[in-house]
Coordinates of C-alpha atoms in Angstrom, one line a residue:
Chain A
X30 CA 0.0 0.2 0.1
X31 CA 1.5 3.5 -1.0
X32 CA 1.0 6.2 1.8
X33 CA -0.7 8.9 0.5
X34 CA -0.1 12.3 1.2
X35 CA -1.4 15.7 -0.6
X36 CA 0.5 16.4 -4.0
X37 CA 1.1 12.9 -4.7
X38 CA 0.3 11.8 -8.1
X39 CA -0.7 8.2 -8.9
X40 CA -1.3 6.3 -12.0
X41 CA -4.0 3.3 -12.8
X42 CA -2.3 -0.2 -13.3
X43 CA -5.6 -1.0 -15.4
X44 CA -6.4 2.3 -17.9
X45 CA -5.0 5.7 -18.6
X46 CA -6.2 7.6 -15.2
X47 CA -4.4 9.4 -13.2
X48 CA -4.8 11.3 -10.3
X49 CA -3.4 13.4 -7.5
X50 CA -4.2 13.5 -4.2
X51 CA -5.8 16.8 -2.6
X52 CA -6.4 15.5 1.1
X53 CA -4.8 12.1 2.4
X54 CA -6.1 9.4 5.1
X55 CA -3.9 7.3 6.7
X56 CA -4.4 3.5 5.8
X57 CA -6.0 3.5 3.0
X58 CA -5.8 1.7 -0.4
X59 CA -6.9 3.5 -3.6
X60 CA -7.8 1.7 -6.6
X61 CA -8.8 2.3 -10.2
X62 CA -10.7 -0.4 -12.1
X63 CA -10.1 -2.2 -8.8
X64 CA -6.6 -2.3 -9.1
X65 CA -4.4 -1.0 -6.8
X66 CA -3.2 2.8 -8.0
X67 CA 0.6 2.7 -8.7
X68 CA 3.2 6.2 -8.1
X69 CA 3.0 7.9 -11.3
X70 CA 6.1 7.1 -12.7
X71 CA 6.0 3.4 -12.2
X72 CA 5.7 1.0 -14.9
X73 CA 2.5 -0.7 -14.4
X74 CA 3.1 -4.3 -13.4
X75 CA 2.2 -7.2 -15.8
X76 CA -0.9 -9.4 -15.3
X77 CA -2.9 -6.7 -13.3
X78 CA -6.8 -7.3 -14.5
X79 CA -9.8 -4.8 -14.1
X80 CA -12.8 -5.8 -12.5
X81 CA -15.3 -4.8 -14.7
X82 CA -17.7 -4.0 -12.5
X83 CA -15.4 -1.2 -11.3
X84 CA -14.5 0.1 -14.8
X85 CA -17.2 3.3 -14.2
X86 CA -14.8 6.0 -15.0
X87 CA -12.9 8.8 -14.1
X88 CA -13.6 12.2 -15.7
X89 CA -10.6 14.5 -16.0
X90 CA -10.9 17.9 -13.6
X91 CA -13.6 16.3 -11.1
X92 CA -12.7 16.0 -7.9
X93 CA -13.8 12.7 -6.2
X94 CA -14.1 12.0 -2.5
X95 CA -15.2 9.3 -0.2
X96 CA -18.3 9.5 2.3
X97 CA -17.6 11.5 4.8
X98 CA -14.7 13.7 2.5
X99 CA -12.2 12.8 4.5
X100 CA -10.5 12.1 1.3
X101 CA -10.1 14.2 -1.8
X102 CA -8.3 12.9 -5.2
X103 CA -8.2 15.5 -8.6
X104 CA -8.4 13.2 -11.5
X105 CA -5.8 15.0 -13.5
X106 CA -6.1 11.9 -16.5
X107 CA -8.8 10.8 -17.3
X108 CA -9.6 7.1 -17.4
X109 CA -11.9 4.3 -17.9
X110 CA -11.5 2.8 -14.5
X111 CA -13.4 3.9 -11.4
X112 CA -12.0 5.6 -8.0
X113 CA -12.4 3.5 -4.8
X114 CA -11.2 3.4 -1.4
X115 CA -10.9 0.6 0.5
X116 CA -13.3 -1.1 -2.0
X117 CA -15.8 1.6 -1.3
X118 CA -16.2 3.5 -4.9
X119 CA -15.1 7.5 -4.7
X120 CA -18.2 9.8 -5.6
X121 CA -17.8 12.9 -7.4
X122 CA -17.5 16.4 -4.7
X123 CA -20.6 18.4 -5.4
X124 CA -19.1 21.6 -6.6
X125 CA -21.2 25.0 -6.5
X126 CA -20.3 26.6 -9.6
X127 CA -19.0 29.9 -9.2
X128 CA -19.1 33.2 -11.3
X129 CA -15.3 34.1 -12.4
X130 CA -13.9 36.5 -10.6
X131 CA -10.4 37.0 -12.3
Chain B
X13 CA -0.2 19.5 -5.8
X14 CA 1.9 22.4 -7.9
X15 CA 0.0 25.5 -9.9
X16 CA 1.9 24.0 -13.1
X17 CA -0.9 20.7 -13.3
X18 CA -3.3 23.5 -14.4
X19 CA -1.2 24.0 -17.4
X20 CA -0.6 20.8 -18.1
X21 CA -4.1 19.7 -17.7
X22 CA -5.2 22.1 -19.9
X23 CA -2.6 21.3 -22.7
X24 CA -3.4 17.6 -22.5
X25 CA -6.7 18.5 -23.2
X26 CA -6.7 20.7 -25.7
X27 CA -3.2 21.4 -27.1
X28 CA -4.6 23.4 -30.0
X29 CA -6.7 25.7 -28.6
X30 CA -6.1 29.3 -28.3
X31 CA -4.6 30.1 -24.5
X32 CA -3.4 33.4 -24.5
X33 CA -3.4 36.8 -27.4
X34 CA -1.4 39.7 -27.2
X35 CA 0.3 41.9 -30.0
X36 CA 2.4 39.8 -30.9
X37 CA 0.5 36.5 -31.7
X38 CA -1.9 33.6 -30.7
X39 CA -0.2 31.2 -28.1
X40 CA -2.2 27.6 -28.0
X41 CA -2.0 25.7 -24.6
X42 CA 0.7 23.1 -26.1
X43 CA 2.4 25.9 -26.8
X44 CA 2.6 27.9 -23.7
X45 CA 3.1 23.9 -22.2
X46 CA 6.4 23.2 -24.2
X47 CA 7.8 26.3 -23.5
X48 CA 7.1 26.4 -19.9
X49 CA 8.8 23.3 -19.5
X50 CA 11.8 24.4 -21.5
X51 CA 11.7 27.4 -19.0
X52 CA 11.9 25.3 -16.0
X53 CA 14.7 23.2 -17.7
X54 CA 16.7 27.3 -17.9
X55 CA 15.5 28.2 -14.4
X56 CA 16.8 25.2 -13.2
X57 CA 20.2 25.1 -15.3
X58 CA 20.3 27.9 -14.1
X59 CA 21.3 27.6 -10.5
X60 CA 18.7 30.4 -9.4
X61 CA 16.7 30.7 -6.5
X62 CA 14.3 32.9 -7.7
X63 CA 12.3 33.7 -10.9
X64 CA 11.9 37.5 -11.1
X65 CA 9.9 39.3 -13.8
X66 CA 9.8 42.7 -14.8
X67 CA 7.7 43.7 -17.4
X68 CA 4.7 44.7 -19.1
X69 CA 1.9 41.7 -20.0
X70 CA 3.0 39.1 -22.2
X71 CA 2.9 35.7 -22.6
X72 CA 5.9 35.2 -20.9
X73 CA 4.3 35.7 -18.2
X74 CA 2.5 32.7 -18.1
X75 CA 5.6 30.7 -19.2
X76 CA 7.8 32.2 -16.3
X77 CA 4.9 31.8 -13.5
X78 CA 4.3 28.2 -14.6
X79 CA 8.3 27.2 -15.4
X80 CA 9.4 28.8 -12.0
X81 CA 6.2 26.2 -10.8
X82 CA 7.7 23.1 -12.6
X83 CA 11.2 24.2 -11.6
X84 CA 10.0 24.5 -7.9
X85 CA 11.3 27.9 -7.2
X86 CA 9.2 31.2 -6.3
X87 CA 8.1 33.5 -9.2
X88 CA 8.4 37.1 -8.2
X89 CA 7.0 39.4 -10.5
X90 CA 8.2 43.0 -10.1
X91 CA 6.2 46.3 -10.5
X92 CA 7.7 48.3 -13.4
X93 CA 6.6 51.7 -12.2
X94 CA 8.9 51.7 -8.7
X95 CA 11.8 54.2 -9.0
X96 CA 15.4 52.5 -9.7
X97 CA 16.7 52.7 -6.3
X98 CA 13.3 50.9 -5.0
X99 CA 13.2 48.4 -7.5
X100 CA 17.7 47.5 -6.6
X101 CA 16.2 47.1 -2.6
X102 CA 13.5 44.3 -3.8
X103 CA 16.2 43.0 -6.3
X104 CA 18.8 42.6 -3.7
X105 CA 16.4 40.4 -1.3
X106 CA 15.9 37.5 -4.2
X107 CA 19.2 36.6 -5.3
X108 CA 20.1 35.2 -7.1
X109 CA 17.6 35.5 -9.4
X110 CA 16.5 34.3 -13.1
X111 CA 15.3 37.7 -14.0
X112 CA 13.2 37.8 -17.2
X113 CA 13.1 41.7 -18.1
X114 CA 11.4 43.7 -20.6
X115 CA 13.4 45.4 -23.3
X116 CA 12.4 49.1 -21.6
X117 CA 13.6 48.0 -18.3
X118 CA 17.1 46.0 -18.4
X119 CA 19.6 48.2 -17.4
X120 CA 17.4 47.8 -14.3
X121 CA 17.7 45.0 -13.1
X122 CA 20.8 44.8 -11.1
X123 CA 23.6 41.5 -11.5
X124 CA 24.6 41.7 -8.2
X125 CA 24.6 38.8 -6.3
X126 CA 24.5 36.3 -9.4
X127 CA 21.2 37.1 -10.5
X128 CA 21.2 36.7 -14.4
X129 CA 19.4 39.1 -16.7
X130 CA 17.2 37.9 -19.9
X131 CA 15.9 39.9 -22.3
X132 CA 12.4 39.0 -22.5
X133 CA 12.4 38.6 -26.0
X134 CA 15.8 36.4 -26.3
X135 CA 14.2 34.1 -23.8
X136 CA 11.0 33.6 -25.5
X137 CA 13.1 32.8 -28.8
X138 CA 15.4 30.5 -26.7
X139 CA 12.1 28.4 -25.1
X140 CA 10.4 27.9 -28.7
X141 CA 14.6 25.9 -30.0
X142 CA 14.0 23.8 -27.2
X143 CA 11.5 21.0 -27.5
X144 CA 13.0 18.1 -25.1
X145 CA 10.7 16.8 -22.5
X146 CA 11.6 18.5 -19.1
X147 CA 11.9 15.4 -16.5
X148 CA 10.3 17.9 -13.9
X149 CA 10.7 16.9 -9.7
X150 CA 8.4 16.1 -6.9
X151 CA 7.5 19.6 -5.8
X152 CA 6.2 19.5 -2.3
X153 CA 3.1 20.9 -1.9
X154 CA 4.2 23.7 0.6
X155 CA 6.8 24.8 -1.9
X156 CA 6.4 28.7 -2.1
X157 CA 5.0 29.7 -5.7
X158 CA 4.6 33.1 -5.7
X159 CA 6.2 35.7 -3.8
X160 CA 4.7 39.3 -3.6
X161 CA 6.1 42.8 -2.6
X162 CA 3.0 44.3 -0.8
X163 CA 3.0 48.3 -2.1
X164 CA 2.6 49.1 2.3
X165 CA 2.2 52.7 3.0
X166 CA 4.8 53.0 5.5
X167 CA 7.8 51.1 5.8
X168 CA 10.3 48.9 3.6
X169 CA 7.6 46.1 1.3
X170 CA 6.8 43.0 3.0
X171 CA 7.0 39.8 1.3
X172 CA 3.5 38.1 1.1
X173 CA 4.5 34.2 -0.2
X174 CA 1.7 32.2 -1.3
X175 CA 2.6 28.3 -1.0
X176 CA 1.3 25.7 -4.2
X177 CA -1.2 24.7 -1.5
X178 CA -3.0 27.8 -1.2
X179 CA -3.1 28.5 -4.7
X180 CA -4.4 25.0 -6.0
X181 CA -7.0 24.9 -3.1
X182 CA -8.5 29.0 -4.5
X183 CA -8.6 27.1 -8.3
X184 CA -9.9 23.9 -7.8
X185 CA -12.5 26.0 -5.4
X186 CA -13.4 28.5 -7.2
X187 CA -12.8 27.4 -10.8
X188 CA -14.2 24.5 -13.0
X189 CA -12.0 22.6 -15.0
X190 CA -12.4 23.6 -18.7
X191 CA -15.4 25.0 -18.3
X192 CA -15.3 27.7 -20.7
X193 CA -16.5 26.9 -24.2
X194 CA -13.9 27.7 -27.2
X195 CA -15.4 30.9 -28.3
X196 CA -15.1 32.3 -24.8
X197 CA -12.1 35.1 -24.1
X198 CA -11.2 37.1 -21.2
X199 CA -9.7 40.5 -21.2
X200 CA -6.9 40.6 -18.7
X201 CA -5.4 44.5 -17.9
X202 CA -4.4 43.9 -14.6
X203 CA -0.4 43.9 -14.3
X204 CA 1.2 41.0 -13.6
X205 CA 3.2 42.0 -10.1
X206 CA -1.0 42.1 -8.8
X207 CA -2.5 39.4 -7.6
X208 CA -5.2 39.3 -9.9
X209 CA -3.0 39.1 -12.7
X210 CA -1.5 35.8 -11.1
X211 CA -5.4 34.7 -10.5
X212 CA -6.4 35.4 -14.1
X213 CA -4.2 33.6 -16.2
X214 CA -4.1 30.4 -13.3
X215 CA -8.0 31.0 -13.5
X216 CA -8.7 31.4 -17.7
X217 CA -6.3 28.6 -17.7
X218 CA -7.6 26.5 -15.7
X219 CA -11.2 27.3 -17.2
X220 CA -9.7 26.8 -20.1
X221 CA -10.7 30.2 -21.8
X222 CA -8.5 32.8 -24.2
X223 CA -7.1 34.9 -22.6
X224 CA -6.5 38.2 -24.1
X225 CA -3.7 40.6 -22.7
X226 CA -4.1 44.3 -22.3
X227 CA -0.6 45.5 -21.5
X228 CA -1.6 49.4 -21.2
X229 CA -5.5 50.4 -20.5
X230 CA -6.9 52.8 -22.0
X231 CA -10.9 53.1 -22.7
X232 CA -10.5 53.3 -26.4
X233 CA -8.0 50.3 -26.7
X234 CA -10.1 48.1 -23.9
X235 CA -13.4 48.8 -26.5
X236 CA -11.4 48.1 -29.5
X237 CA -10.3 44.9 -28.5
X238 CA -13.0 43.3 -26.8
X239 CA -14.8 44.0 -30.3
X240 CA -12.1 43.0 -32.4
X241 CA -11.5 39.5 -30.2
X242 CA -15.0 38.9 -29.3
X243 CA -14.2 39.1 -25.5
X244 CA -17.0 37.4 -23.5
X245 CA -15.3 38.2 -19.9
X246 CA -13.3 40.6 -18.2
X247 CA -12.5 42.0 -14.7
X248 CA -11.4 45.5 -14.2
X249 CA -10.8 47.8 -11.3
X250 CA -13.0 50.8 -10.5
X251 CA -11.3 53.9 -12.4
X252 CA -11.0 51.3 -15.4
X253 CA -14.7 50.8 -15.0
X254 CA -15.7 54.5 -14.5
X255 CA -13.6 55.3 -17.0
X256 CA -15.2 52.9 -20.1
X257 CA -18.8 54.1 -19.7
X258 CA -17.8 57.3 -19.3
X259 CA -15.9 57.0 -22.6
X260 CA -18.9 55.1 -24.1
X261 CA -21.8 57.7 -23.0
X262 CA -19.2 60.9 -24.9
X263 CA -18.5 58.6 -28.2
X264 CA -20.9 57.0 -29.7
X265 CA -18.5 55.8 -32.7
X266 CA -16.9 53.7 -30.1
X267 CA -17.4 49.7 -30.6
X268 CA -20.1 48.4 -27.8
X269 CA -18.6 45.2 -26.5
X270 CA -21.1 42.9 -27.9
X271 CA -20.1 39.2 -27.4
X272 CA -19.5 40.6 -23.5
X273 CA -21.6 38.2 -21.0
X274 CA -19.5 39.1 -17.2
X275 CA -17.6 41.5 -15.9
X276 CA -16.3 41.4 -12.7
X277 CA -14.7 44.1 -10.6
X278 CA -12.8 44.7 -7.5
X279 CA -9.4 45.8 -6.0
X280 CA -10.7 48.8 -5.2
X281 CA -14.0 50.4 -3.7
X282 CA -16.1 50.5 -6.5
X283 CA -18.9 53.7 -5.6
X284 CA -22.6 52.3 -5.9
X285 CA -23.4 55.0 -8.5
X286 CA -20.8 53.6 -10.9
X287 CA -22.2 50.1 -10.9
X288 CA -25.6 51.4 -11.0
X289 CA -24.8 53.4 -15.0
X290 CA -22.6 49.8 -15.5
X291 CA -25.7 48.1 -15.1
X292 CA -27.7 50.9 -17.2
X293 CA -25.2 50.5 -20.0
X294 CA -24.6 46.9 -20.1
X295 CA -28.4 45.3 -19.2
X296 CA -27.4 42.0 -20.4
X297 CA -24.1 41.8 -18.8
X298 CA -23.6 39.6 -15.5
X299 CA -21.8 41.9 -12.8
X300 CA -19.8 39.9 -9.7
X301 CA -17.8 42.0 -7.3
X302 CA -14.7 40.1 -6.2
X303 CA -13.3 41.2 -2.7
X304 CA -10.0 39.6 -1.9
X305 CA -6.2 40.5 -0.9
X306 CA -2.7 39.0 -1.9
X307 CA -2.7 37.2 1.2
X308 CA -5.6 35.7 0.5
X309 CA -4.8 33.9 -2.9
X310 CA -7.3 36.3 -4.2
X311 CA -10.8 36.3 -3.8
X312 CA -12.7 35.2 -1.1
X313 CA -16.0 36.5 -1.1
X314 CA -18.2 37.5 -4.4
X315 CA -21.2 39.5 -5.0
X316 CA -22.7 37.4 -7.7
X317 CA -24.9 38.4 -10.8
X318 CA -28.4 37.3 -9.3
X319 CA -27.5 39.4 -6.1
X320 CA -26.7 42.7 -8.7
X321 CA -29.7 41.9 -10.7
X322 CA -31.9 41.6 -7.2
X323 CA -30.7 44.7 -5.1
X324 CA -30.6 46.4 -9.1
X325 CA -34.6 45.9 -9.0
X326 CA -35.6 46.0 -5.3
X327 CA -37.5 48.5 -3.8
X328 CA -36.4 46.9 -0.3
X329 CA -33.4 49.3 1.0
X330 CA -31.7 46.3 2.5
X331 CA -31.4 44.2 -0.4
X332 CA -30.6 47.5 -2.3
X333 CA -27.7 48.6 -0.4
X334 CA -26.6 45.2 -1.8
X335 CA -25.0 46.9 -4.8
X336 CA -22.5 47.9 -2.3
X337 CA -21.7 44.9 -1.0
X338 CA -19.0 42.8 -1.7
X339 CA -20.9 39.5 -1.4
X340 CA -20.3 36.5 1.0
X341 CA -17.5 34.3 1.3
X342 CA -17.2 31.9 -1.6
X343 CA -17.5 27.9 -0.3
X344 CA -14.4 27.3 0.8
X345 CA -13.5 30.4 2.9
X346 CA -14.9 30.9 6.7
X347 CA -15.5 34.7 7.5
X348 CA -16.0 36.4 11.0
X349 CA -16.0 39.9 11.7
X350 CA -14.3 40.6 15.0
X351 CA -14.3 44.2 17.4
X352 CA -11.2 45.5 19.1
X353 CA -11.6 43.3 21.9
X354 CA -11.5 40.1 19.7
X355 CA -15.1 39.3 20.2
X356 CA -17.0 38.0 17.6
X357 CA -20.1 40.6 16.1
X358 CA -23.4 39.5 15.1
X359 CA -25.0 40.7 12.2
X360 CA -25.0 44.6 11.3
X361 CA -21.9 45.1 13.8
X362 CA -18.6 46.9 12.3
X363 CA -15.5 45.4 13.2
X364 CA -11.9 43.9 11.9
X365 CA -12.9 41.1 9.0
X366 CA -10.9 38.2 9.6
X367 CA -10.7 35.2 7.4
X368 CA -10.0 30.7 7.1
X369 CA -9.3 28.5 4.5
X370 CA -6.7 26.3 3.1
X371 CA -6.7 29.5 0.2
X372 CA -5.7 31.9 3.1
X373 CA -2.3 32.2 3.4
X374 CA -1.6 35.0 5.4
X375 CA 2.7 35.0 5.9
X376 CA 4.8 37.3 5.4
X377 CA 8.6 36.3 4.9
X378 CA 9.2 38.9 7.6
X379 CA 6.6 37.2 9.7
X380 CA 3.4 34.8 9.9
X381 CA -0.2 36.9 10.1
X382 CA -1.7 34.1 10.7
X383 CA -3.5 33.6 13.9
X384 CA -2.5 30.5 16.0
X385 CA -6.2 28.9 15.3
X386 CA -5.9 29.6 11.5
X387 CA -7.5 33.4 11.6
X388 CA -6.4 35.8 9.3
X389 CA -6.9 38.9 10.7
X390 CA -7.3 41.6 6.9
X391 CA -7.0 44.8 8.6
X392 CA -10.0 45.7 6.6
X393 CA -13.2 47.1 8.8
X394 CA -16.9 45.9 7.6
X395 CA -20.0 44.5 8.9
X396 CA -21.6 42.0 7.8
X397 CA -25.3 42.1 7.5
X398 CA -28.3 39.1 8.6
X399 CA -28.2 37.3 5.5
X400 CA -24.1 37.6 5.3
X401 CA -23.6 39.8 3.0
X402 CA -19.9 41.4 3.9
X403 CA -20.0 45.4 3.3
X404 CA -16.6 46.8 3.7
X405 CA -15.8 50.7 5.1
X406 CA -12.3 50.7 4.6
X407 CA -9.0 50.2 6.4
X408 CA -8.6 49.4 9.8
X409 CA -5.9 51.5 10.0
X410 CA -7.9 54.3 7.8
X411 CA -10.4 54.8 10.9
X412 CA -10.7 58.1 12.5
X413 CA -11.0 58.3 15.8
X414 CA -12.0 61.6 16.8
X415 CA -11.9 62.3 20.5
X416 CA -12.2 58.4 21.2
X417 CA -15.0 58.2 18.6
X418 CA -14.3 55.4 15.9
X419 CA -15.7 57.4 12.8
X420 CA -15.4 55.4 9.3
X421 CA -14.3 57.2 6.3
X422 CA -16.4 55.4 3.8
X423 CA -20.0 56.2 5.3
X424 CA -18.9 60.3 5.1
X425 CA -17.9 59.3 1.6
X426 CA -21.1 57.5 0.8
X427 CA -22.9 61.1 1.5
X428 CA -20.6 63.2 0.0
X429 CA -21.2 61.0 -3.5
X430 CA -25.1 61.6 -3.2
X431 CA -24.8 65.0 -4.3
X432 CA -24.9 65.4 -7.8
X433 CA -22.1 67.9 -8.5
X434 CA -19.6 65.5 -6.7
X435 CA -17.3 63.9 -8.7
X436 CA -14.8 61.1 -6.2
X437 CA -14.3 62.1 -2.7
X438 CA -11.6 60.9 0.1
X439 CA -12.5 61.6 3.9
X440 CA -9.2 61.0 6.0
X441 CA -7.9 61.6 9.8
X442 CA -6.0 65.1 9.8
X443 CA -4.1 65.8 13.0
X444 CA -6.6 68.0 15.8
X445 CA -5.1 69.7 18.9
X446 CA -8.4 69.7 20.4
X447 CA -10.1 65.3 19.3
X448 CA -6.5 64.2 18.8
X449 CA -7.6 63.8 15.0
X450 CA -10.8 64.7 13.3
X451 CA -12.6 64.5 9.7
X452 CA -11.1 66.3 6.6
X453 CA -12.7 66.1 2.6
X454 CA -11.0 65.9 -0.1
X455 CA -13.5 67.1 -3.1
X456 CA -13.6 66.7 -6.8
X457 CA -16.3 68.5 -8.1
X458 CA -17.9 67.7 -11.9
X459 CA -16.2 69.9 -14.5
X460 CA -18.5 73.5 -14.1
X461 CA -19.6 73.1 -11.1
X462 CA -19.5 75.0 -7.9
X463 CA -20.6 74.1 -4.0
X464 CA -20.4 75.7 -1.0
X465 CA -18.3 73.7 1.8
X466 CA -21.0 74.4 4.4
X467 CA -23.9 72.6 1.8
X468 CA -21.3 69.4 1.9
X469 CA -21.3 70.3 5.7
X470 CA -24.8 70.1 6.0
X471 CA -25.6 67.0 4.5
X472 CA -23.1 65.1 6.9
X473 CA -24.5 66.8 9.9
X474 CA -28.4 65.9 8.6
X475 CA -28.0 62.5 7.7
X476 CA -24.6 60.9 10.4
X477 CA -24.6 63.7 13.0
X478 CA -22.2 66.3 14.0
X479 CA -19.1 64.4 14.8
X480 CA -19.0 62.8 11.4
X481 CA -19.4 66.3 10.0
X482 CA -15.8 67.3 7.6
X483 CA -13.8 70.2 10.0
X484 CA -12.3 70.4 6.8
X485 CA -13.5 70.7 2.9
X486 CA -10.5 71.0 0.4
X487 CA -11.6 71.1 -3.7
X488 CA -9.3 69.2 -5.8
X489 CA -8.7 68.1 -9.3
X490 CA -8.3 64.6 -9.2
X491 CA -7.7 61.8 -6.0
X492 CA -4.5 60.0 -5.8
X493 CA -5.0 56.7 -7.2
X494 CA -2.2 53.9 -7.6
X495 CA -2.6 51.9 -11.6
X496 CA -5.1 48.9 -9.5
X497 CA -7.1 51.7 -8.8
X498 CA -6.4 51.9 -5.1
X499 CA -6.9 55.4 -3.0
X500 CA -4.2 56.2 -2.0
X501 CA -5.3 57.9 0.9
X502 CA -1.5 58.7 3.0
X503 CA -1.2 61.3 -0.1
X504 CA -4.2 62.6 0.5
X505 CA -3.1 63.6 4.5
X506 CA -1.1 65.0 3.3
X507 CA -3.2 68.0 1.1
X508 CA -4.2 69.1 4.7
X509 CA -1.2 69.2 6.4

């Protein structure tokens, strides 16, 4: 399990997705498409299979959170896999749309 | 967590979309990102510890900001309007600097302390020749992204620092990635060394909205550029908006900004009369009032377009009054008003504005102004109404203390501005043997009009009370503003000496 911290970039082992940790939570396993996220600069290990039921996709520029929003990640590259923490799917963070102010 | 990811994401999503337009050309997100990477390599290889910019707006501003971020060095834009001596004083505090300098200012940046000076054009040409990918190092989110020297009313300028985590929090909390359509363009007129100039670059890149740069503002150039580039968004400081409106009224041949959808304003106190005139002239435009400080990574409160329309069309005095409000805090910002004893004020009670949140730095190189519990005293005075709308009355330091009574200049200025012949006014403290301080008013009248001081004094007495009546009223041709529209009260004070 990678120890996550704010600013850390991780990538999917089963699709093109990449995320950046915004708010970290200790002792949590982050997955994409059912497979553990790996360091963004690492090479994906061979033979990692995606869990088809978790290929729900993640969109660039969207923030994903766990139930109590103690964990938050930003998708910086889109992919076909869905994000989860300790097996529970992360959900889109509901952001209020603000008018441009600068 | 690094602000360069905004450009990286935009470049990977829309490599060919035009990111930035200026008199020198049109630049795509892909081009900007390649240039920022080449800049990061140059910066790293130089061994310099800071990236300085002494120049007007150009694509070098976005490239230097993002290149510095990729290389993990603080970006320090400097005010080219400073005197040579002031400039040298600041340059000595950021050595060794990798300095990108406009051709007009080349001789002004000192190379003492190992700083290296690059002329803007030569710098940009070098970047274009470099097409290799830059292997960017991991940057700590708490690394300093931007260092801004605050104008400071007295003494040595303070160095405000904004870390990547502050700026990233601000942008993620206020801008939706690629929320702009391809035809959207924003007209940027604030100078690069102003926090609004920096946040405009980041916000526009993250929204994927084209930046149109106008390095030297005149109302005519602004209107012509808005027309020729079909500009949809703009940010202006109060004086710019009032000059644009004046020119449009005076000269019917000037093009109306027909594509304009939204204008945000901030950076100083906007007279309610100007907001009303703007809403009259541009009924289709969405207006947003933004309140923010350097130390808070820009905007912390907004009066949004719906608030403007509600106030504009309301018969309720307390709703109508909100045209003069800076709105409500952003979702990620906590705000409180506290009195001199630190007690949290209730609705409509005046005190000092305190803010807290992940975008709030509140930190200078010289000292951290954050309180232990994370609250930042802004030194701005004001109150919040029962629905949380913030009304500012000026800097806490501008409050006039007359015989122990605290008087806010803004309430007196508002009364004087309601006289039809008064164009502009500044109320300041003047020394008084009897009261310690008393009230002075510098008044600008419409050309060709004359008003007795006694008439203005009577207005204040009737609307407020006798302690608020200006003891001295001076009639002047114009008030001193800095280039971003901030009234220079310390200079007004000297008029009464």
